[in-house]
Amino acid sequence: MLKWDAEETFPVDVFRHAAELGFSAIYCKPDYGGMGMNRLAASIIFEALATGDVSTSAYLSIHNMCAWLIDTFGSVEQRERWLPDVIAMRKLTSYCLTEPGSGSDAASLITTAKRDGDFYVMNGTKMFISGGGATDLYFVMCRTGDKSPKGISCIVVEKGTNGLHFGKKENKVGWNSQPTRAVIMEDCHVPVDNLIGKEGEGFNYAMQGLNGGRINIASTSLGAAQASFELAKEHLKVRKQFGKRLADFQYQQFKLAEMATALVASRLMIRNAARALQEDRPDKVAMCSMAKLFATEQCSKIVDQALQMHGGYGYLKDYAVQQFFRDIRVNQILEGSNEVMRMLISRDLLRED
């Protein structure tokens, strides 16, 4: 984890080993190698993976979402063409929704795909794309119709396509084991056969994908918090000040109790949201939003407190707690910022049946 972060290594060999264990397509159907598991199982897996490294676990979450898009909405031919390589991670994927002018307001995206015979001619820029430039398939949300959400479609752009370019590698606070670049399309000619599902359904696909993505990302925060909690607990047991262990100070004992309580509460909220999604409950969007909002904020507080308990050591890059602190900060921003989560929750609460 520390080495990948320091050297900004994108560990493709490790991803392919993870694929052999089934972690590339956790909730895809088994016919092309998916695990066929549910959202609750995925949450447990991503929490466990994130105790080792948040950044690589988060990329696996994105790859799972792209695999799920093909598996759920792709044609028979697309499933046959792409899934074997995607599930084996011989081909890596990137999810392209955010643009320079549309982050939280995703429906205002302006990347266009205009039909020209058997091709779409695509123009536009996507920002903050995980894996950008290092992956093979780009799932681009673009405008094929009017300016409403119903005008948005999902088209797969393959690396090497004429007109596909990438921006500079971004210098990030965390998530350094995966490159982040802008994905730029300039008169990019993409076969019509690369359209996922139907024209005009892309925004719907994107929002469905983000419900699961919010659970997965919250689960990576949970893994980071669990690991940081354990590191802090062990540090308190061995570190001595004023003639006794830090663990013997009641203040630190009470802080540990608060951290453990927030950790369990976060886990329960995430697991409940996962069940709501897999059961397709009417409140699934609100539950996913609540879980992401609560867990990412509480887990960030847990990791921050764990770093504080380490004192000056926690600020050194030789200690893992500082990397957990950096890596999960973005979880309050991506997959829909936590301000948007509050908007989605309140909208559900005030909805008139």
mmCIF file of C-alpha atoms in Angstrom:
data_model
loop_
_atom_site.group_PDB
_atom_site.id
_atom_site.type_symbol
_atom_site.label_atom_id
_atom_site.label_comp_id
_atom_site.label_asym_id
_atom_site.label_seq_id
_atom_site.Cartn_x
_atom_site.Cartn_y
_atom_site.Cartn_z
ATOM 1 C CA MET A 1 0.000 0.000 0.000
ATOM 2 C CA LEU A 2 2.663 2.522 1.050
ATOM 3 C CA LYS A 3 4.914 1.564 -1.883
ATOM 4 C CA TRP A 4 2.116 1.847 -4.480
ATOM 5 C CA ASP A 5 1.187 5.233 -3.055
ATOM 6 C CA ALA A 6 4.734 6.582 -2.977
ATOM 7 C CA GLU A 7 5.607 5.304 -6.465
ATOM 8 C CA GLU A 8 2.128 5.942 -7.909
ATOM 9 C CA THR A 9 1.995 2.377 -9.200
ATOM 10 C CA PHE A 10 -1.095 1.100 -11.023
ATOM 11 C CA PRO A 11 -0.805 -2.577 -10.026
ATOM 12 C CA VAL A 12 -2.249 -4.278 -13.108
ATOM 13 C CA ASP A 13 -0.738 -7.652 -12.181
ATOM 14 C CA VAL A 14 -2.450 -7.509 -8.801
ATOM 15 C CA PHE A 15 -5.768 -6.600 -10.436
ATOM 16 C CA ARG A 16 -5.507 -9.649 -12.682
ATOM 17 C CA HIS A 17 -4.829 -11.834 -9.668
ATOM 18 C CA ALA A 18 -7.865 -10.255 -7.973
ATOM 19 C CA ALA A 19 -9.866 -11.147 -11.087
ATOM 20 C CA GLU A 20 -8.833 -14.789 -10.677
ATOM 21 C CA LEU A 21 -10.422 -14.616 -7.224
ATOM 22 C CA GLY A 22 -13.631 -13.157 -8.674
ATOM 23 C CA PHE A 23 -13.253 -9.573 -7.439
ATOM 24 C CA SER A 24 -13.608 -7.997 -10.898
ATOM 25 C CA ALA A 25 -17.250 -8.952 -11.428
ATOM 26 C CA ILE A 26 -18.754 -9.615 -8.030
ATOM 27 C CA TYR A 27 -22.394 -9.074 -9.024
ATOM 28 C CA CYS A 28 -22.206 -10.083 -12.686
ATOM 29 C CA LYS A 29 -23.880 -13.265 -13.862
ATOM 30 C CA PRO A 30 -21.732 -16.431 -13.834
ATOM 31 C CA ASP A 31 -22.030 -17.337 -17.539
ATOM 32 C CA TYR A 32 -18.912 -15.319 -18.468
ATOM 33 C CA GLY A 33 -17.147 -15.727 -15.147
ATOM 34 C CA GLY A 34 -18.967 -13.330 -12.836
ATOM 35 C CA MET A 35 -19.444 -14.344 -9.193
ATOM 36 C CA GLY A 36 -23.216 -13.830 -9.279
ATOM 37 C CA MET A 37 -23.210 -12.454 -5.737
ATOM 38 C CA ASN A 38 -25.380 -9.726 -4.265
ATOM 39 C CA ARG A 39 -24.756 -6.165 -3.111
ATOM 40 C CA LEU A 40 -24.399 -7.152 0.520
ATOM 41 C CA ALA A 41 -21.587 -9.546 -0.358
ATOM 42 C CA ALA A 42 -19.933 -6.833 -2.454
ATOM 43 C CA SER A 43 -20.013 -4.437 0.498
ATOM 44 C CA ILE A 44 -18.337 -6.985 2.762
ATOM 45 C CA ILE A 45 -15.680 -7.679 0.112
ATOM 46 C CA PHE A 46 -14.872 -4.008 -0.517
ATOM 47 C CA GLU A 47 -14.604 -3.307 3.198
ATOM 48 C CA ALA A 48 -12.140 -6.175 3.588
ATOM 49 C CA LEU A 49 -10.089 -5.155 0.533
ATOM 50 C CA ALA A 50 -9.886 -1.545 1.731
ATOM 51 C CA THR A 51 -8.277 -2.569 5.014
ATOM 52 C CA GLY A 52 -5.274 -3.337 2.818
ATOM 53 C CA ASP A 53 -5.504 -0.449 0.348
ATOM 54 C CA VAL A 54 -8.349 1.970 -0.317
ATOM 55 C CA SER A 55 -7.120 3.239 -3.675
ATOM 56 C CA THR A 56 -6.895 -0.121 -5.448
ATOM 57 C CA SER A 57 -10.158 -1.260 -3.846
ATOM 58 C CA ALA A 58 -11.873 1.865 -5.151
ATOM 59 C CA TYR A 59 -10.616 1.181 -8.675
ATOM 60 C CA LEU A 60 -11.977 -2.374 -8.421
ATOM 61 C CA SER A 61 -15.338 -0.869 -7.468
ATOM 62 C CA ILE A 62 -15.299 1.265 -10.632
ATOM 63 C CA HIS A 63 -14.328 -1.730 -12.769
ATOM 64 C CA ASN A 64 -17.157 -3.747 -11.209
ATOM 65 C CA MET A 65 -19.618 -0.998 -12.119
ATOM 66 C CA CYS A 66 -18.492 -1.018 -15.748
ATOM 67 C CA ALA A 67 -18.665 -4.815 -15.923
ATOM 68 C CA TRP A 68 -22.171 -4.623 -14.453
ATOM 69 C CA LEU A 69 -23.200 -2.088 -17.122
ATOM 70 C CA ILE A 70 -22.270 -4.536 -19.880
ATOM 71 C CA ASP A 71 -23.745 -7.503 -18.063
ATOM 72 C CA THR A 72 -27.047 -5.775 -17.264
ATOM 73 C CA PHE A 73 -27.707 -3.519 -20.241
ATOM 74 C CA GLY A 74 -25.400 -4.794 -22.974
ATOM 75 C CA SER A 75 -26.547 -6.832 -25.944
ATOM 76 C CA VAL A 76 -25.800 -10.536 -26.358
ATOM 77 C CA GLU A 77 -23.012 -9.605 -28.781
ATOM 78 C CA GLN A 78 -21.526 -7.009 -26.394
ATOM 79 C CA ARG A 79 -21.559 -9.423 -23.484
ATOM 80 C CA GLU A 80 -19.793 -12.033 -25.607
ATOM 81 C CA ARG A 81 -17.327 -9.513 -27.024
ATOM 82 C CA TRP A 82 -16.286 -7.678 -23.875
ATOM 83 C CA LEU A 83 -17.152 -9.585 -20.717
ATOM 84 C CA PRO A 84 -14.532 -12.362 -20.894
ATOM 85 C CA ASP A 85 -11.676 -9.840 -21.114
ATOM 86 C CA VAL A 86 -13.259 -7.394 -18.661
ATOM 87 C CA ILE A 87 -13.932 -10.082 -16.056
ATOM 88 C CA ALA A 88 -10.386 -11.456 -16.428
ATOM 89 C CA MET A 89 -9.138 -7.832 -16.293
ATOM 90 C CA ARG A 90 -7.207 -8.363 -19.489
ATOM 91 C CA LYS A 91 -9.107 -5.209 -20.433
ATOM 92 C CA LEU A 92 -9.478 -2.535 -17.779
ATOM 93 C CA THR A 93 -12.339 -0.074 -17.707
ATOM 94 C CA SER A 94 -13.070 3.552 -16.818
ATOM 95 C CA TYR A 95 -16.389 5.215 -16.024
ATOM 96 C CA CYS A 96 -16.730 8.645 -17.660
ATOM 97 C CA LEU A 97 -19.507 10.874 -16.337
ATOM 98 C CA THR A 98 -17.959 14.021 -14.814
ATOM 99 C CA GLU A 99 -17.037 16.956 -17.057
ATOM 100 C CA PRO A 100 -15.233 20.270 -16.440
ATOM 101 C CA GLY A 101 -18.592 22.041 -16.208
ATOM 102 C CA SER A 102 -20.789 19.283 -14.781
ATOM 103 C CA GLY A 103 -19.910 17.521 -11.552
ATOM 104 C CA SER A 104 -22.815 17.309 -9.130
ATOM 105 C CA ASP A 105 -25.161 18.478 -11.891
ATOM 106 C CA ALA A 106 -24.387 15.418 -14.002
ATOM 107 C CA ALA A 107 -27.452 15.800 -16.222
ATOM 108 C CA SER A 108 -26.031 19.036 -17.640
ATOM 109 C CA LEU A 109 -23.184 17.231 -19.424
ATOM 110 C CA ILE A 110 -22.330 18.520 -22.913
ATOM 111 C CA THR A 111 -20.208 15.752 -24.464
ATOM 112 C CA THR A 112 -21.967 14.927 -27.732
ATOM 113 C CA ALA A 113 -22.312 11.841 -29.915
ATOM 114 C CA LYS A 114 -23.837 12.575 -33.301
ATOM 115 C CA ARG A 115 -24.915 9.742 -35.565
ATOM 116 C CA ASP A 116 -23.097 9.516 -38.897
ATOM 117 C CA GLY A 117 -24.016 6.295 -40.690
ATOM 118 C CA ASP A 118 -22.626 3.340 -38.754
ATOM 119 C CA PHE A 119 -20.684 5.590 -36.362
ATOM 120 C CA TYR A 120 -21.145 8.152 -33.627
ATOM 121 C CA VAL A 121 -18.909 11.191 -33.916
ATOM 122 C CA MET A 122 -18.048 12.116 -30.344
ATOM 123 C CA ASN A 123 -16.754 15.421 -29.011
ATOM 124 C CA GLY A 124 -16.188 16.503 -25.433
ATOM 125 C CA THR A 125 -14.034 16.179 -22.338
ATOM 126 C CA LYS A 126 -14.472 14.051 -19.236
ATOM 127 C CA MET A 127 -12.665 15.007 -16.030
ATOM 128 C CA PHE A 128 -11.226 13.148 -13.046
ATOM 129 C CA ILE A 129 -11.400 9.775 -14.796
ATOM 130 C CA SER A 130 -9.918 6.954 -12.730
ATOM 131 C CA GLY A 131 -7.594 4.854 -14.834
ATOM 132 C CA GLY A 132 -7.618 7.467 -17.598
ATOM 133 C CA GLY A 133 -4.957 6.685 -20.186
ATOM 134 C CA ALA A 134 -4.096 3.325 -18.607
ATOM 135 C CA THR A 135 -7.358 1.485 -19.239
ATOM 136 C CA ASP A 136 -8.865 -0.042 -22.365
ATOM 137 C CA LEU A 137 -12.615 0.656 -22.377
ATOM 138 C CA TYR A 138 -14.186 4.037 -21.555
ATOM 139 C CA PHE A 139 -17.881 4.045 -20.647
ATOM 140 C CA VAL A 140 -18.812 7.546 -21.746
ATOM 141 C CA MET A 141 -22.068 9.222 -20.795
ATOM 142 C CA CYS A 142 -22.814 11.558 -23.697
ATOM 143 C CA ARG A 143 -25.609 13.504 -25.323
ATOM 144 C CA THR A 144 -27.245 11.819 -28.317
ATOM 145 C CA GLY A 145 -30.512 13.718 -27.996
ATOM 146 C CA ASP A 146 -31.989 16.811 -26.369
ATOM 147 C CA LYS A 147 -30.705 18.674 -23.295
ATOM 148 C CA SER A 148 -32.779 16.682 -20.828
ATOM 149 C CA PRO A 149 -31.594 13.553 -18.971
ATOM 150 C CA LYS A 150 -33.495 11.571 -21.623
ATOM 151 C CA GLY A 151 -30.992 12.847 -24.191
ATOM 152 C CA ILE A 152 -28.071 11.008 -22.543
ATOM 153 C CA SER A 153 -26.689 7.665 -23.738
ATOM 154 C CA CYS A 154 -23.827 5.369 -22.733
ATOM 155 C CA ILE A 155 -21.232 4.556 -25.399
ATOM 156 C CA VAL A 156 -18.072 2.492 -24.991
ATOM 157 C CA VAL A 157 -14.989 4.118 -26.507
ATOM 158 C CA GLU A 158 -12.040 1.764 -26.983
ATOM 159 C CA LYS A 159 -8.474 2.872 -26.386
ATOM 160 C CA GLY A 160 -6.714 3.487 -29.693
ATOM 161 C CA THR A 161 -9.781 4.990 -31.355
ATOM 162 C CA ASN A 162 -8.845 7.925 -33.584
ATOM 163 C CA GLY A 163 -9.647 11.198 -31.859
ATOM 164 C CA LEU A 164 -9.352 9.800 -28.305
ATOM 165 C CA HIS A 165 -6.761 11.665 -26.219
ATOM 166 C CA PHE A 166 -5.841 12.039 -22.566
ATOM 167 C CA GLY A 167 -4.843 14.941 -20.378
ATOM 168 C CA LYS A 168 -1.916 15.097 -17.971
ATOM 169 C CA LYS A 169 -1.795 12.734 -15.044
ATOM 170 C CA GLU A 170 -3.312 14.587 -12.101
ATOM 171 C CA ASN A 171 -1.260 15.090 -8.929
ATOM 172 C CA LYS A 172 -3.675 13.988 -6.206
ATOM 173 C CA VAL A 173 -3.778 14.025 -2.416
ATOM 174 C CA GLY A 174 -4.687 10.329 -2.334
ATOM 175 C CA TRP A 175 -5.761 7.448 -4.584
ATOM 176 C CA ASN A 176 -2.235 7.482 -5.979
ATOM 177 C CA SER A 177 -2.196 3.833 -7.050
ATOM 178 C CA GLN A 178 -4.571 4.685 -9.887
ATOM 179 C CA PRO A 179 -3.886 7.371 -12.514
ATOM 180 C CA THR A 180 -6.452 10.123 -13.016
ATOM 181 C CA ARG A 181 -6.637 12.040 -16.282
ATOM 182 C CA ALA A 182 -9.048 13.931 -18.472
ATOM 183 C CA VAL A 183 -10.483 11.869 -21.329
ATOM 184 C CA ILE A 184 -10.758 14.011 -24.467
ATOM 185 C CA MET A 185 -12.725 13.157 -27.614
ATOM 186 C CA GLU A 186 -12.196 15.184 -30.768
ATOM 187 C CA ASP A 187 -14.233 13.940 -33.735
ATOM 188 C CA CYS A 188 -13.864 10.489 -32.261
ATOM 189 C CA HIS A 189 -15.557 7.946 -34.556
ATOM 190 C CA VAL A 190 -17.088 5.105 -32.533
ATOM 191 C CA PRO A 191 -19.140 2.243 -34.030
ATOM 192 C CA VAL A 192 -22.870 2.379 -33.369
ATOM 193 C CA ASP A 193 -22.531 -1.161 -32.037
ATOM 194 C CA ASN A 194 -20.733 0.297 -28.994
ATOM 195 C CA LEU A 195 -23.931 1.887 -27.696
ATOM 196 C CA ILE A 196 -24.891 0.230 -24.403
ATOM 197 C CA GLY A 197 -28.607 -0.519 -24.294
ATOM 198 C CA LYS A 198 -30.810 2.104 -25.905
ATOM 199 C CA GLU A 199 -30.298 5.733 -26.838
ATOM 200 C CA GLY A 200 -31.611 8.051 -24.158
ATOM 201 C CA GLU A 201 -31.227 5.521 -21.336
ATOM 202 C CA GLY A 202 -27.674 6.414 -20.342
ATOM 203 C CA PHE A 203 -28.560 8.704 -17.459
ATOM 204 C CA ASN A 204 -30.818 6.035 -16.003
ATOM 205 C CA TYR A 205 -27.985 3.486 -16.269
ATOM 206 C CA ALA A 206 -25.563 5.948 -14.684
ATOM 207 C CA MET A 207 -27.821 6.629 -11.703
ATOM 208 C CA GLN A 208 -28.465 2.925 -11.141
ATOM 209 C CA GLY A 209 -24.739 2.305 -11.249
ATOM 210 C CA LEU A 210 -24.076 5.095 -8.782
ATOM 211 C CA ASN A 211 -26.441 3.587 -6.196
ATOM 212 C CA GLY A 212 -24.205 0.540 -6.011
ATOM 213 C CA GLY A 213 -21.091 2.673 -6.328
ATOM 214 C CA ARG A 214 -22.108 4.671 -3.264
ATOM 215 C CA ILE A 215 -22.376 1.503 -1.207
ATOM 216 C CA ASN A 216 -19.009 0.278 -2.450
ATOM 217 C CA ILE A 217 -17.236 3.574 -1.821
ATOM 218 C CA ALA A 218 -18.764 3.855 1.651
ATOM 219 C CA SER A 219 -17.522 0.313 2.265
ATOM 220 C CA THR A 220 -13.961 1.354 1.399
ATOM 221 C CA SER A 221 -14.233 4.144 3.978
ATOM 222 C CA LEU A 222 -15.400 1.512 6.437
ATOM 223 C CA GLY A 223 -12.379 -0.675 5.695
ATOM 224 C CA ALA A 224 -10.025 2.254 6.188
ATOM 225 C CA ALA A 225 -11.699 3.160 9.469
ATOM 226 C CA GLN A 226 -11.540 -0.422 10.735
ATOM 227 C CA ALA A 227 -7.847 -0.721 9.894
ATOM 228 C CA SER A 228 -7.050 2.691 11.398
ATOM 229 C CA PHE A 229 -9.001 1.829 14.538
ATOM 230 C CA GLU A 230 -6.969 -1.361 14.998
ATOM 231 C CA LEU A 231 -3.700 0.498 14.419
ATOM 232 C CA ALA A 232 -4.655 3.166 16.952
ATOM 233 C CA LYS A 233 -5.720 0.593 19.536
ATOM 234 C CA GLU A 234 -2.387 -1.206 19.277
ATOM 235 C CA HIS A 235 -0.486 2.076 19.436
ATOM 236 C CA LEU A 236 -2.294 3.065 22.645
ATOM 237 C CA LYS A 237 -1.287 -0.251 24.206
ATOM 238 C CA VAL A 238 2.447 0.232 23.641
ATOM 239 C CA ARG A 239 2.981 3.995 23.681
ATOM 240 C CA LYS A 240 3.768 5.405 27.141
ATOM 241 C CA GLN A 241 3.551 8.972 28.391
ATOM 242 C CA PHE A 242 3.670 10.327 31.959
ATOM 243 C CA GLY A 243 4.702 6.886 33.197
ATOM 244 C CA LYS A 244 1.780 4.843 31.848
ATOM 245 C CA ARG A 245 0.324 3.495 28.625
ATOM 246 C CA LEU A 246 -1.899 5.792 26.613
ATOM 247 C CA ALA A 247 -4.517 3.029 26.791
ATOM 248 C CA ASP A 248 -4.727 3.591 30.552
ATOM 249 C CA PHE A 249 -5.924 7.176 30.180
ATOM 250 C CA GLN A 250 -9.707 7.367 30.460
ATOM 251 C CA TYR A 251 -9.874 10.057 27.782
ATOM 252 C CA GLN A 252 -8.335 7.690 25.225
ATOM 253 C CA GLN A 253 -10.580 4.844 26.399
ATOM 254 C CA PHE A 254 -13.664 6.982 25.845
ATOM 255 C CA LYS A 255 -12.411 8.072 22.416
ATOM 256 C CA LEU A 256 -11.948 4.422 21.435
ATOM 257 C CA ALA A 257 -15.498 3.695 22.585
ATOM 258 C CA GLU A 258 -16.849 6.532 20.448
ATOM 259 C CA MET A 259 -14.846 5.352 17.425
ATOM 260 C CA ALA A 260 -16.060 1.772 17.800
ATOM 261 C CA THR A 261 -19.670 2.926 18.123
ATOM 262 C CA ALA A 262 -19.457 5.065 14.976
ATOM 263 C CA LEU A 263 -17.784 2.195 13.144
ATOM 264 C CA VAL A 264 -20.556 -0.274 13.975
ATOM 265 C CA ALA A 265 -23.277 2.283 13.177
ATOM 266 C CA SER A 266 -21.675 2.995 9.794
ATOM 267 C CA ARG A 267 -21.406 -0.697 8.999
ATOM 268 C CA LEU A 268 -25.063 -1.303 9.833
ATOM 269 C CA MET A 269 -26.190 1.613 7.659
ATOM 270 C CA ILE A 270 -24.151 0.407 4.704
ATOM 271 C CA ARG A 271 -25.359 -3.179 5.029
ATOM 272 C CA ASN A 272 -28.969 -2.003 5.282
ATOM 273 C CA ALA A 273 -28.551 0.088 2.134
ATOM 274 C CA ALA A 274 -27.042 -2.888 0.307
ATOM 275 C CA ARG A 275 -30.086 -4.972 1.200
ATOM 276 C CA ALA A 276 -32.413 -2.185 0.064
ATOM 277 C CA LEU A 277 -30.660 -2.074 -3.304
ATOM 278 C CA GLN A 278 -30.574 -5.807 -3.881
ATOM 279 C CA GLU A 279 -34.250 -6.109 -2.898
ATOM 280 C CA ASP A 280 -35.130 -3.133 -5.144
ATOM 281 C CA ARG A 281 -36.968 -1.432 -2.299
ATOM 282 C CA PRO A 282 -38.722 1.907 -2.987
ATOM 283 C CA ASP A 283 -36.393 3.640 -0.522
ATOM 284 C CA LYS A 284 -33.188 2.293 -2.094
ATOM 285 C CA VAL A 285 -31.934 5.651 -3.404
ATOM 286 C CA ALA A 286 -32.445 7.331 -0.022
ATOM 287 C CA MET A 287 -30.875 4.396 1.844
ATOM 288 C CA CYS A 288 -27.791 4.378 -0.411
ATOM 289 C CA SER A 289 -27.479 8.146 -0.050
ATOM 290 C CA MET A 290 -27.853 8.010 3.738
ATOM 291 C CA ALA A 291 -25.268 5.252 4.013
ATOM 292 C CA LYS A 292 -22.765 7.083 1.838
ATOM 293 C CA LEU A 293 -23.330 10.395 3.650
ATOM 294 C CA PHE A 294 -23.140 8.979 7.166
ATOM 295 C CA ALA A 295 -20.413 6.398 6.705
ATOM 296 C CA THR A 296 -17.952 8.477 4.689
ATOM 297 C CA GLU A 297 -18.172 11.353 7.177
ATOM 298 C CA GLN A 298 -18.071 9.210 10.306
ATOM 299 C CA CYS A 299 -15.272 7.025 8.998
ATOM 300 C CA SER A 300 -13.211 10.102 8.117
ATOM 301 C CA LYS A 301 -13.627 11.246 11.726
ATOM 302 C CA ILE A 302 -12.542 7.818 12.986
ATOM 303 C CA VAL A 303 -9.406 7.849 10.829
ATOM 304 C CA ASP A 304 -8.643 11.439 11.849
ATOM 305 C CA GLN A 305 -8.908 10.470 15.510
ATOM 306 C CA ALA A 306 -6.723 7.411 14.905
ATOM 307 C CA LEU A 307 -4.083 9.682 13.371
ATOM 308 C CA GLN A 308 -4.360 12.025 16.376
ATOM 309 C CA MET A 309 -3.819 9.091 18.729
ATOM 310 C CA HIS A 310 -0.568 8.329 16.936
ATOM 311 C CA GLY A 311 0.677 11.837 17.669
ATOM 312 C CA GLY A 312 3.568 12.961 15.479
ATOM 313 C CA TYR A 313 4.065 9.418 14.218
ATOM 314 C CA GLY A 314 0.670 9.511 12.558
ATOM 315 C CA TYR A 315 1.869 12.365 10.357
ATOM 316 C CA LEU A 316 4.772 10.333 8.978
ATOM 317 C CA LYS A 317 4.373 8.531 5.677
ATOM 318 C CA ASP A 318 5.981 5.443 7.219
ATOM 319 C CA TYR A 319 2.707 4.931 9.106
ATOM 320 C CA ALA A 320 -0.351 3.654 7.237
ATOM 321 C CA VAL A 321 -2.896 5.766 9.105
ATOM 322 C CA GLN A 322 -1.923 8.932 7.206
ATOM 323 C CA GLN A 323 -2.570 7.208 3.888
ATOM 324 C CA PHE A 324 -5.990 6.009 5.000
ATOM 325 C CA PHE A 325 -6.678 9.610 6.019
ATOM 326 C CA ARG A 326 -5.709 10.913 2.553
ATOM 327 C CA ASP A 327 -7.313 8.136 0.534
ATOM 328 C CA ILE A 328 -10.807 8.337 2.002
ATOM 329 C CA ARG A 329 -11.164 12.123 1.977
ATOM 330 C CA VAL A 330 -12.321 12.020 -1.649
ATOM 331 C CA ASN A 331 -15.102 9.577 -0.732
ATOM 332 C CA GLN A 332 -17.145 12.536 0.499
ATOM 333 C CA ILE A 333 -16.878 14.072 -2.984
ATOM 334 C CA LEU A 334 -17.101 11.345 -5.625
ATOM 335 C CA GLU A 335 -20.045 9.107 -6.574
ATOM 336 C CA GLY A 336 -22.143 12.183 -5.835
ATOM 337 C CA SER A 337 -20.874 14.682 -3.273
ATOM 338 C CA ASN A 338 -22.268 14.470 0.238
ATOM 339 C CA GLU A 339 -24.147 17.703 -0.417
ATOM 340 C CA VAL A 340 -25.952 15.891 -3.233
ATOM 341 C CA MET A 341 -26.625 12.993 -0.849
ATOM 342 C CA ARG A 342 -28.413 15.429 1.458
ATOM 343 C CA MET A 343 -30.415 16.700 -1.507
ATOM 344 C CA LEU A 344 -31.464 13.172 -2.541
ATOM 345 C CA ILE A 345 -32.435 12.240 1.018
ATOM 346 C CA SER A 346 -34.507 15.370 1.580
ATOM 347 C CA ARG A 347 -36.188 14.956 -1.811
ATOM 348 C CA ASP A 348 -37.274 11.455 -0.786
ATOM 349 C CA LEU A 349 -38.496 12.655 2.600
ATOM 350 C CA LEU A 350 -40.622 15.435 1.109
ATOM 351 C CA ARG A 351 -41.948 13.436 -1.833
ATOM 352 C CA GLU A 352 -45.714 13.316 -2.044
ATOM 353 C CA ASP A 353 -47.008 9.820 -2.804
#
